[in-house]
Coordinates of C-alpha atoms and ligand atoms in Angstrom, one line a residue:
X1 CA 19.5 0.1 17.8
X2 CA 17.9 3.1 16.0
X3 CA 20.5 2.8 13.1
X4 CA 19.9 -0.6 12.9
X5 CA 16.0 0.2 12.5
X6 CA 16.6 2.5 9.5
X7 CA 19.2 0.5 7.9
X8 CA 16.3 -2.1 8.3
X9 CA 14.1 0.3 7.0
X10 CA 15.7 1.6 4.1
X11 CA 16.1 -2.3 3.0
X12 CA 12.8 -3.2 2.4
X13 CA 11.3 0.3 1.8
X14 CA 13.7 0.4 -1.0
X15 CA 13.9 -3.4 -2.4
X16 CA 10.6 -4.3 -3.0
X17 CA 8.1 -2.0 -1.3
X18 CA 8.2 1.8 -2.9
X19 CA 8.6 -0.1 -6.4
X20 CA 5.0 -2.3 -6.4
X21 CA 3.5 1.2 -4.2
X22 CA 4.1 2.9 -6.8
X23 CA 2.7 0.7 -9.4
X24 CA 0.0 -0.8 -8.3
X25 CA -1.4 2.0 -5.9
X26 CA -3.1 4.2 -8.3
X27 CA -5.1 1.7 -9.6
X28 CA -7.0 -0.3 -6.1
X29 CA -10.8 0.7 -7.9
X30 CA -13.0 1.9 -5.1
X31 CA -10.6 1.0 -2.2
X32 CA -7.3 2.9 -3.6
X33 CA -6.2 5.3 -0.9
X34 CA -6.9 8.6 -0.7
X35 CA -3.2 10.0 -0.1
X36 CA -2.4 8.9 -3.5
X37 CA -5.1 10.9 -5.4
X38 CA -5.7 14.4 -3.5
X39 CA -4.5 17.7 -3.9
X40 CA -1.9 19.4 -2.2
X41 CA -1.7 22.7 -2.9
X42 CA -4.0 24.1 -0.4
X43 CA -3.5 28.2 -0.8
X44 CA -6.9 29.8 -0.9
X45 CA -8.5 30.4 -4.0
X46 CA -9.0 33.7 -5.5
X47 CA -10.3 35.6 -8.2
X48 CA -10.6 38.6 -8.8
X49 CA -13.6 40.9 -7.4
X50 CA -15.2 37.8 -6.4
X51 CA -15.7 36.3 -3.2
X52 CA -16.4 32.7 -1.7
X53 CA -19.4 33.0 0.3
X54 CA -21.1 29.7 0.4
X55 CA -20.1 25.5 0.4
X56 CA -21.8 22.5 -0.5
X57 CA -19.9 19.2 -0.6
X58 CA -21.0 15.4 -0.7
X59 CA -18.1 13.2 0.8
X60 CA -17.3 9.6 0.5
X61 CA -16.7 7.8 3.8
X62 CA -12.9 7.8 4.8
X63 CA -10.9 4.4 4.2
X64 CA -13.4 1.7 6.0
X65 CA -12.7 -1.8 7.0
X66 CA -14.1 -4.5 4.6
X67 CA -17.3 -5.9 4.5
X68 CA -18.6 -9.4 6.6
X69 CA -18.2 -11.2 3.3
X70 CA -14.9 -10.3 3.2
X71 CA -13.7 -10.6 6.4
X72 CA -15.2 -13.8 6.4
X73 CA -13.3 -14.7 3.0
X74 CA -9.6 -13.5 4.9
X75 CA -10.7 -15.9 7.8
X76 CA -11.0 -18.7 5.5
X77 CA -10.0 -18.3 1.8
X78 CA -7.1 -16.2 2.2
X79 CA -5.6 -17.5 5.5
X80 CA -5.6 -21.3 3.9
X81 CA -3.8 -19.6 1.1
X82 CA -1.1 -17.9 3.3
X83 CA -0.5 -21.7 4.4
X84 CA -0.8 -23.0 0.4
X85 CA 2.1 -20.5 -1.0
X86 CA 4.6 -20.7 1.8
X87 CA 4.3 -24.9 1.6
X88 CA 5.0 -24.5 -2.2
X89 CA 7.6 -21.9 -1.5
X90 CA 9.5 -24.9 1.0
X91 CA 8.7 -27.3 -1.5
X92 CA 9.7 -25.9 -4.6
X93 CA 11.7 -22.8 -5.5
X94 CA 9.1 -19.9 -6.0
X95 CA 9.3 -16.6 -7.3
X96 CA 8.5 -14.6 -4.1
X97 CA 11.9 -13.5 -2.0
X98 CA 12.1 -14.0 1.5
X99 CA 11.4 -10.8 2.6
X100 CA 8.1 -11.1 1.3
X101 CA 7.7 -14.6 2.3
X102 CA 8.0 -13.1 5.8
X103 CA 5.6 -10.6 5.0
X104 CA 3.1 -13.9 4.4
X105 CA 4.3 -15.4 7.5
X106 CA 3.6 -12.3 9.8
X107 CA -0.2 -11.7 8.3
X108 CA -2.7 -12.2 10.3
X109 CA -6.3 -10.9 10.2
X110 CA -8.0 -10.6 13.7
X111 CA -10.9 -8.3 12.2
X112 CA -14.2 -8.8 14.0
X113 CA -17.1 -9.3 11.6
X114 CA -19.0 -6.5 14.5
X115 CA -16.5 -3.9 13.0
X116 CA -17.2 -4.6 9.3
X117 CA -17.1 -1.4 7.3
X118 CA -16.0 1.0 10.3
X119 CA -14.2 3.7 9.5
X120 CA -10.3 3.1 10.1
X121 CA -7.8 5.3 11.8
X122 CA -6.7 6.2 8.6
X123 CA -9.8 7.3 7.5
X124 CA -10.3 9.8 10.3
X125 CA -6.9 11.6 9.6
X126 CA -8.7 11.7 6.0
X127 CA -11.2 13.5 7.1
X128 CA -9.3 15.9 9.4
X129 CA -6.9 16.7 7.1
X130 CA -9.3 16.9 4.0
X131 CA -11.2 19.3 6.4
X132 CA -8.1 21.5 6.9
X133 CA -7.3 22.0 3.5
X134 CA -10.3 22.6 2.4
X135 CA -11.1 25.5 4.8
X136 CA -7.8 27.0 4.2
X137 CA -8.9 27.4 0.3
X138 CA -12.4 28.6 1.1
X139 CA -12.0 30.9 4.5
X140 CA -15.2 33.0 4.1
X141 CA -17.5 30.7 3.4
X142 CA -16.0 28.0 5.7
X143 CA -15.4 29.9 8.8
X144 CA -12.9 29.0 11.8
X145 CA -16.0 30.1 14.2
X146 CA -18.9 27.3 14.5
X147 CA -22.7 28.3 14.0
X148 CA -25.1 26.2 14.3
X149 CA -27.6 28.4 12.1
X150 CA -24.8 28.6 9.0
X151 CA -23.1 25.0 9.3
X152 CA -24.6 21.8 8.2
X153 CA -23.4 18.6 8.7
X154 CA -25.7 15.4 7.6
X155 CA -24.4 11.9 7.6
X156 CA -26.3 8.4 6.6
X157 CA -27.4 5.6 9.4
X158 CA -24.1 4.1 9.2
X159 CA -20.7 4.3 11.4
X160 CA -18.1 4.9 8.8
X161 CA -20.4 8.3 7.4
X162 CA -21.2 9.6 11.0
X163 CA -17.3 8.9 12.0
X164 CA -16.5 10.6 9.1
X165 CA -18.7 13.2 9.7
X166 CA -17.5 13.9 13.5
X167 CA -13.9 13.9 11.9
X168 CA -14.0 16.6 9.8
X169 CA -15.5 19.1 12.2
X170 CA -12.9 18.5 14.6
X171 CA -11.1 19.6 11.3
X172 CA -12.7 22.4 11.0
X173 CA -12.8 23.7 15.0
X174 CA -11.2 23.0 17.4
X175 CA -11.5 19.8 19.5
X176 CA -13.8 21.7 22.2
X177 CA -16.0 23.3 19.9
X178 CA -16.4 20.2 17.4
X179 CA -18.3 18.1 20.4
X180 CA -20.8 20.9 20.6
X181 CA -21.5 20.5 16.6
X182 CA -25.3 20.2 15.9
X183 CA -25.6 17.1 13.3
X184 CA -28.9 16.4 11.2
X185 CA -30.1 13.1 12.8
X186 CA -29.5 10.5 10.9
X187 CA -32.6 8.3 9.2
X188 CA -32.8 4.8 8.2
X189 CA -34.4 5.7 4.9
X190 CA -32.5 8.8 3.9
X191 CA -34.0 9.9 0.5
X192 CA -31.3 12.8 -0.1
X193 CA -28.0 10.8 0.7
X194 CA -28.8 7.5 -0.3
X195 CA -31.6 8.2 -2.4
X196 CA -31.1 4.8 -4.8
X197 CA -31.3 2.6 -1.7
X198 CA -35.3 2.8 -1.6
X199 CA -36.1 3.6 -5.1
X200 CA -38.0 0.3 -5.8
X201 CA -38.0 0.8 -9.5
X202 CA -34.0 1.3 -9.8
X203 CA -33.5 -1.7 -7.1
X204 CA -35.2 -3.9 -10.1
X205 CA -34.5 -2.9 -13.1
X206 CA -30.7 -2.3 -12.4
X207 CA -29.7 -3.3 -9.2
X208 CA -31.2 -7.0 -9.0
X209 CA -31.3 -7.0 -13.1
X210 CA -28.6 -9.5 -14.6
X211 CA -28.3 -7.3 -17.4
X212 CA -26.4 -4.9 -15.6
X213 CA -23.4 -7.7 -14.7
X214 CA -23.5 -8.8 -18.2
X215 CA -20.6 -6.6 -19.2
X216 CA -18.4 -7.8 -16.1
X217 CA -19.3 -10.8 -16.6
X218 CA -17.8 -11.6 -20.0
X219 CA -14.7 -9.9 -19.0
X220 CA -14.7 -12.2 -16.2
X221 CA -14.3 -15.2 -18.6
X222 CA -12.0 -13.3 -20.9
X223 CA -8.8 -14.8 -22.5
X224 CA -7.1 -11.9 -20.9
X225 CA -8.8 -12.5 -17.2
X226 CA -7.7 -16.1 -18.2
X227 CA -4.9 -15.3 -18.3
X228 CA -4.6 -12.7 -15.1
X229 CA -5.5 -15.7 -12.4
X230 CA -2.9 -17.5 -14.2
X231 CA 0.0 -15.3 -13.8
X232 CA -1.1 -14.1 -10.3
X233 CA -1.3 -17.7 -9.2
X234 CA 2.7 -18.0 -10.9
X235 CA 3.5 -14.9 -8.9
X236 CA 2.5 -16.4 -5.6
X237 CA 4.2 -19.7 -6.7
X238 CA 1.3 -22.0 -6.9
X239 CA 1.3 -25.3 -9.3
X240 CA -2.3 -24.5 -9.7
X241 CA -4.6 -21.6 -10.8
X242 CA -7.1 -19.6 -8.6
X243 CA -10.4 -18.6 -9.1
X244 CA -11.8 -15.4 -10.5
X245 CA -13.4 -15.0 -7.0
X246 CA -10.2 -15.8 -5.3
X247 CA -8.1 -13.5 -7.2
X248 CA -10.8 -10.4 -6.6
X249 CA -10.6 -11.3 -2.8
X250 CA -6.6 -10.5 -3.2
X251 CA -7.0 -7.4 -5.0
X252 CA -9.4 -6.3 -2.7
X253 CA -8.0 -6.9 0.5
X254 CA -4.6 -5.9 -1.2
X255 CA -6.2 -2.5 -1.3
X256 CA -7.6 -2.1 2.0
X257 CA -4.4 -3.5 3.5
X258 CA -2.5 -0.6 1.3
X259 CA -5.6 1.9 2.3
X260 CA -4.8 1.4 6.6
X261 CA -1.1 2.1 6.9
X262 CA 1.0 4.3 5.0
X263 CA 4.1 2.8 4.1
X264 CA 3.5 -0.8 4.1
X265 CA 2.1 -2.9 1.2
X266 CA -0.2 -6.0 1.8
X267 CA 1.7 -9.4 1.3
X268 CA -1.7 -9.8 -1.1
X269 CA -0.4 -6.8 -3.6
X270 CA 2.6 -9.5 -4.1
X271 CA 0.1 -11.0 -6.7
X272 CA 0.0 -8.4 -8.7
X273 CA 2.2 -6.2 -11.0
X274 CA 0.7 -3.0 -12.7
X275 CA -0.7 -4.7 -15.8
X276 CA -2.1 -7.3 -13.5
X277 CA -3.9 -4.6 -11.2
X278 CA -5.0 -2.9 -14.1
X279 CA -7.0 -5.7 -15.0
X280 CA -9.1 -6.3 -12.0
X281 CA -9.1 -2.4 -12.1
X282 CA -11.6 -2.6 -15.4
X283 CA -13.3 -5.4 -14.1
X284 CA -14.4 -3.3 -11.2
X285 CA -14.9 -0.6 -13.7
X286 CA -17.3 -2.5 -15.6
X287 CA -19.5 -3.3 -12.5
X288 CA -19.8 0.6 -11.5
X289 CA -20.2 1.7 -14.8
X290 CA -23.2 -0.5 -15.4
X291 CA -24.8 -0.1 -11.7
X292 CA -23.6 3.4 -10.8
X293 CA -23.2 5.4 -14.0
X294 CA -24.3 5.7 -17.2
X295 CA -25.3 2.2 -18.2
X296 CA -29.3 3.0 -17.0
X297 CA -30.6 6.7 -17.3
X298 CA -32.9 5.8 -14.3
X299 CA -29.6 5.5 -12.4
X300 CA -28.3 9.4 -12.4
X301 CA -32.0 10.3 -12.9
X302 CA -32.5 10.4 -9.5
X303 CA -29.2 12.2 -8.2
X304 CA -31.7 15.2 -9.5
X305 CA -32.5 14.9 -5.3
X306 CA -28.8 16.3 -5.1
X307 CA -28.6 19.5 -7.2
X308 CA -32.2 20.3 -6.0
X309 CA -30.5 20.5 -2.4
X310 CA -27.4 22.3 -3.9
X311 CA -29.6 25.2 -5.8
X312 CA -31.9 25.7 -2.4
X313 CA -28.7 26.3 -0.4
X314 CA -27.1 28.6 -3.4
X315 CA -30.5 30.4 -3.6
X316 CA -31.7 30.1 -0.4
X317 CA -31.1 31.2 2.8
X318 CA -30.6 28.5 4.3
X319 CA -26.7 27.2 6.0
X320 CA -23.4 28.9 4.4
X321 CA -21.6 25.4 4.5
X322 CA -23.5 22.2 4.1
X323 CA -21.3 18.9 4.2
X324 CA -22.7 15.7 3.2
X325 CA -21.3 12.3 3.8
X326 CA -22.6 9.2 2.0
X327 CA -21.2 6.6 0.1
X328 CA -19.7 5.6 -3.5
X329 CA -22.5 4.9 -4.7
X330 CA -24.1 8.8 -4.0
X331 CA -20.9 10.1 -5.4
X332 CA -21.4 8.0 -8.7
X333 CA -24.5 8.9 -9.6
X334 CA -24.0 12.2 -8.6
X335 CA -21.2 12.9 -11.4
X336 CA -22.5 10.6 -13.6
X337 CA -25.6 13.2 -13.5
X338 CA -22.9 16.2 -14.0
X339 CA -22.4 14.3 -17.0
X340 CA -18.4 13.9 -15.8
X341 CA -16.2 11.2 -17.0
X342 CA -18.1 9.6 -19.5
X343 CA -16.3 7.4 -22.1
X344 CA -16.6 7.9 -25.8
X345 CA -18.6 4.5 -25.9
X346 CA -19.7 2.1 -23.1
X347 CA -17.8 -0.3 -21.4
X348 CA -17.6 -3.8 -22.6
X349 CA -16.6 -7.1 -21.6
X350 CA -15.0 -7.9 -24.8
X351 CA -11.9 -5.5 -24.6
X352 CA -10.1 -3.5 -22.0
X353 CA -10.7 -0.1 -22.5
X354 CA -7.5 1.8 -21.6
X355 CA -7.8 5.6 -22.3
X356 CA -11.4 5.5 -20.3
X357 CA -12.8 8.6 -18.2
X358 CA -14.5 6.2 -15.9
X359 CA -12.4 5.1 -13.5
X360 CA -12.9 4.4 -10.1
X361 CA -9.6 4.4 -8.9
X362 CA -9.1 8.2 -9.7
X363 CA -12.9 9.5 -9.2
X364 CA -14.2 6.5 -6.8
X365 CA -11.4 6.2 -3.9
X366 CA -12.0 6.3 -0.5
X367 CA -13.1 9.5 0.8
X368 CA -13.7 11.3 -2.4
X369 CA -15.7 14.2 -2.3
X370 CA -17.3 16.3 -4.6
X371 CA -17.5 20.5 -4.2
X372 CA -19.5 23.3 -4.9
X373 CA -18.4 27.0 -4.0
X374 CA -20.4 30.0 -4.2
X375 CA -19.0 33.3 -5.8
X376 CA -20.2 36.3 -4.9
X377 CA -19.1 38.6 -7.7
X378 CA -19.3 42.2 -8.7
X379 CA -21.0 40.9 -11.8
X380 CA -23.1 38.6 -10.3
X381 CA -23.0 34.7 -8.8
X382 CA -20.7 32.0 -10.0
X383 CA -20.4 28.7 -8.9
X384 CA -16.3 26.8 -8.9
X385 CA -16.6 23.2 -8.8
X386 CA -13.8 20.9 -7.5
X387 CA -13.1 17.1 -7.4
X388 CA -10.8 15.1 -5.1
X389 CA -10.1 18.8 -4.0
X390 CA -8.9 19.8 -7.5
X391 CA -11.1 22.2 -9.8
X392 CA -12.8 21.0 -12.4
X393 CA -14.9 22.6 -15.2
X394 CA -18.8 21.1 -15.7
X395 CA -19.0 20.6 -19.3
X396 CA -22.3 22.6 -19.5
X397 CA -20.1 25.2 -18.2
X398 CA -17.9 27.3 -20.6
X399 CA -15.3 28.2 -17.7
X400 CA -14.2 26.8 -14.5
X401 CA -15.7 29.8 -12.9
X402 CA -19.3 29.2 -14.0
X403 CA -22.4 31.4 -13.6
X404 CA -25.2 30.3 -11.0
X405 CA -27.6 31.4 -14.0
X406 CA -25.8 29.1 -16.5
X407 CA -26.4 25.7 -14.1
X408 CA -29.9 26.7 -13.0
X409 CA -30.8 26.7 -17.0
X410 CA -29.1 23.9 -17.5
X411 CA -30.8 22.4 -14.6
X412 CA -34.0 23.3 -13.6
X413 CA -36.0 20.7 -15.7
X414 CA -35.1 18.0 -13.9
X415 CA -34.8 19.9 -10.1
X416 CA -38.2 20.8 -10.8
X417 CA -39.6 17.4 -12.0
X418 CA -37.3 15.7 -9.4
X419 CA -40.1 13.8 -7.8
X420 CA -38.3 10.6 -6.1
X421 CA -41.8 8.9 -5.8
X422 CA -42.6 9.1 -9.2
X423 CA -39.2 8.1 -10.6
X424 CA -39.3 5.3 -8.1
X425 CA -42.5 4.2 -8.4
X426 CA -42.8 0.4 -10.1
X427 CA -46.0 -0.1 -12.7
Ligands
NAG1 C1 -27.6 27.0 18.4 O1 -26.8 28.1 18.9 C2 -27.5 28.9 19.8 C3 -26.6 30.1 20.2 O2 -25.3 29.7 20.5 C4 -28.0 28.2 21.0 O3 -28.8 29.0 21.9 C5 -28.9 27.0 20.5 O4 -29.3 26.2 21.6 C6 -28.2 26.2 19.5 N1 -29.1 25.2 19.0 C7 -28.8 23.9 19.0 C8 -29.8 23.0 18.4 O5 -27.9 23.4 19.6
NAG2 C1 -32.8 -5.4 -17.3 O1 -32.1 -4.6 -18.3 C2 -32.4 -4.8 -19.6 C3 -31.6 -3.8 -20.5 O2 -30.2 -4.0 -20.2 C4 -33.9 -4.5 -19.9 O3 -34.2 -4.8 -21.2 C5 -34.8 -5.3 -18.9 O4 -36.1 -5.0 -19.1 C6 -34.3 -5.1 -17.5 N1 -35.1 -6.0 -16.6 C7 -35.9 -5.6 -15.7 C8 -36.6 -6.6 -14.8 O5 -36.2 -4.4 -15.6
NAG3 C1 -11.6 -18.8 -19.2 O1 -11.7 -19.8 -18.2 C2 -13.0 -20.2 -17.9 C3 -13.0 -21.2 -16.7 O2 -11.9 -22.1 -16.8 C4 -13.6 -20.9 -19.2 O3 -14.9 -21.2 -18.9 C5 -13.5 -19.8 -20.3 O4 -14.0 -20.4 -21.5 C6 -12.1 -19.3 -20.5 N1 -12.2 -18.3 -21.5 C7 -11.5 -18.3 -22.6 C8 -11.7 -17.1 -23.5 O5 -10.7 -19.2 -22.9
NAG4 C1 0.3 -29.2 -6.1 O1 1.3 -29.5 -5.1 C2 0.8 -30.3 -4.0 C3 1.9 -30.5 -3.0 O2 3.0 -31.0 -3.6 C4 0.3 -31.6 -4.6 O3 -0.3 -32.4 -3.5 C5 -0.8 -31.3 -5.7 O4 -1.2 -32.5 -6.2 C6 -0.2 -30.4 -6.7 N1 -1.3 -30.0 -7.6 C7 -1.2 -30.0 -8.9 C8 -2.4 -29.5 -9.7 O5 -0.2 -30.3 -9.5
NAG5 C1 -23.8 33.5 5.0 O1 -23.9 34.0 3.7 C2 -24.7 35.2 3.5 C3 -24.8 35.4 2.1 O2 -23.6 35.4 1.4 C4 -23.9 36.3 4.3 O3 -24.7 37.5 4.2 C5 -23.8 35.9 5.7 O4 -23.0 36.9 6.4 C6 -23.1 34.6 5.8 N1 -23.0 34.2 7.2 C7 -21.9 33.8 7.8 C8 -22.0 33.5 9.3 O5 -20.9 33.7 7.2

């Protein structure tokens, strides 16, 4: 029985499976999973006569279920289409084998529209284990013993941050000590962690603005997006071809499927190839770009909120480790303000740009994460910046290893102009 389980197993991990993981995986936009993109090595981080003394970190929510809209859109859209592409599979000789016609058959969505956007089981071991790596590289200033006066853990109002949030202290400590961890309560209008959310002036000139979907919008009616929902609707073997809206659904849900369970690909990845993937991949692109990034100034503006918290713990005396947990649209506007990944040019809808910075799947996955580590230094204070866990050098930084001096000069204007209700306020 067990050899006939991994003969089993070896069949289809090998046939179809570990081939379209491995090319479409790396690029599922804001939903590609996290084990694809982080880190590994996880030895702490030395430098010479230097010592890490303090943390600050914003995190992205773990791997979430999808929203109502979508869950709603598996009920309906996508179950009829299950139906639609095994008929035209008995009808008519399609391209999809059987085993991943039986991958069709056995899908089935039972998600309850109460759980939308709950953290996921996967998710949680995201956060334990980014947790444990990250403590293991930074042992002084994240210590193994919990104090309440030196740790600080904040989450927004919503289940998938404060689930996040409980998982990486049980991380950190062990499972006794993390249910005695003192969290900042949680408000509905949290001006820190989700400061765009309530900034009237950025929910109308960019948010509700239809300038900034203009860009996706073209691409949406490209030749090339044309061209896309054609040969994803081949794929799946239907004799007609599906919507731009349809087609999104897929490649969403394909990447949520892929996000939940290691080892298994969603019978909705079956749609798409790499080139394919990569497509929908800019089309997402273009929407963060334009809402999250550096299509509005008034966009990363505000993430000034963000390094005024970072310099008051850095200079202050306030907690050793402070770990944030908010959402992909605080970790945008957060690098976007570090000035990080920024094209050459803006995105368009006329042409795919393929060498871009900007790119969600690699700096917008699920539980991505942003760090800053205090130096103590014989020569003074320097600050070490990482990104999915890997280091990373601010480009108003000459080195990797940057002085505290250095990013408080570069700074400081906008920390000390960083009034939210004047940048907010509409005229
Ligand atoms: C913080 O820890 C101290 C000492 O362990 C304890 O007396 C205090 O009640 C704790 N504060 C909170 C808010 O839990
Ligand atoms: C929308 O954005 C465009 C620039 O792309 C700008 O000219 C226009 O004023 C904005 N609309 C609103 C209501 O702010
Ligand atoms: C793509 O298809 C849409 C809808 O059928 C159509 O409106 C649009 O003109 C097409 N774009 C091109 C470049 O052919
Ligand atoms: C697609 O196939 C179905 C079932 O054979 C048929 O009813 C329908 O008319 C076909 N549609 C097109 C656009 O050919
Ligand atoms: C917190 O950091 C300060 C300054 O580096 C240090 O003096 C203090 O010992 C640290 N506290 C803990 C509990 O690590």
């Amino acid at each position: 029985m067990l050899l006939h389980s991994l003969f089993f197993f070896y069949i289809t991990f090998n046939s179809s499976l570990s081939i379209i993981i491995e090319d479409i995986s790396k690029h599922l936009g804001t939903r590609t999973p996290y084990r694809f993109k982080y880190n590994k090595e996880d030895s702490k981080i030395k430098y010479p006569h230097c010592k890490d003394t303090k943390i600050w970190m914003v995190v992205r929510h773990g791997t979430r279920l999808p929203s109502a809209k979508d869950i709603l859109g598996m009920n309906s859209v996508l179950k009829d289409l299950k139906h639609e592409i095994m008929f035209q599979h008995r009808i008519a000789k399609g391209p999809l084998n059987s085993e991943q016609l039986d991958d069709f058959e056995k899908w089935s969505n039972n998600l309850e529209i109460e759980k939308e956007k709950f953290l996921t089981y996967e998710g949680q071991n995201e956060m334990i284990l980014l947790a444990e790596r990250t403590q293991k590289r930074f042992p002084n200033a994240i210590k193994k013993e919990y104090n309440n006066n030196t740790f600080e853990f904040r989450y927004t109002a919503t289940q998938r941050a404060q689930q996040s949030a409980r998982y990486f202290t049980v991380g950190l400590f062990d499972k006794k000590i993390s249910q005695h961890v003192v969290f900042a309560p949680a408000t509905k209008i949290d001006m820190v962690l989700r400061f765009y959310k309530h900034c009237d002036k950025w929910q109308k000139q960019v948010k509700k603005n239809s300038s900034t979907y203009k860009e996706q919008k073209i691409f949406g009616n490209s030749d090339l997006m044309n061209k896309t929902l054609e040969s994803v609707s081949q794929r799946l073997g239907l004799n007609r071809t599906l919507s731009l809206d349809t087609v999104v659904l897929m490649y969403k849900i394909c990447g949520y499927e892929t996000s939940w369970r290691k080892n298994h690909l969603s019978p909705w990845c079956y749609g798409f190839d790499q080139n394919r993937a990569e497509v929908l991949e800019y089309y997402i692109d273009l929407k963060h770009y334009w809402l999250d990034g550096y299509g509005y100034d008034l966009t990363y503006r505000q993430a000034c909120i963000l390094m005024k918290n970072l310099f008051e713990r850095f200079r202050g005396d306030g907690a050793n480790a402070t770990f944030l947990f908010a959402h992909s649209g605080t970790l945008l506007k957060l690098l976007t303000h570090l000035e990080l990944y920024k094209p050459e040019r803006p995105l368009t809808g006329d042409s795919m740009n393929k060498g871009r910075a900007w790119r969600a799947s690699d700096i917008d996955c699920f539980a991505s994460n942003l760090a800053f580590v205090l130096y103590k230094c014989e020569d003074g204070d320097y600050v070490l910046t990482l990104h999915q866990e890997r280091i990373i050098k601010l480009p108003m930084c000459d080195k990797e290893l940057c002085p505290l001096a250095t990013l408080w000069d570069y700074f400081k204007d906008s920390i000390n102009d960083c009034d939210i209700g004047d940048i907010c306020r509409l005229n």
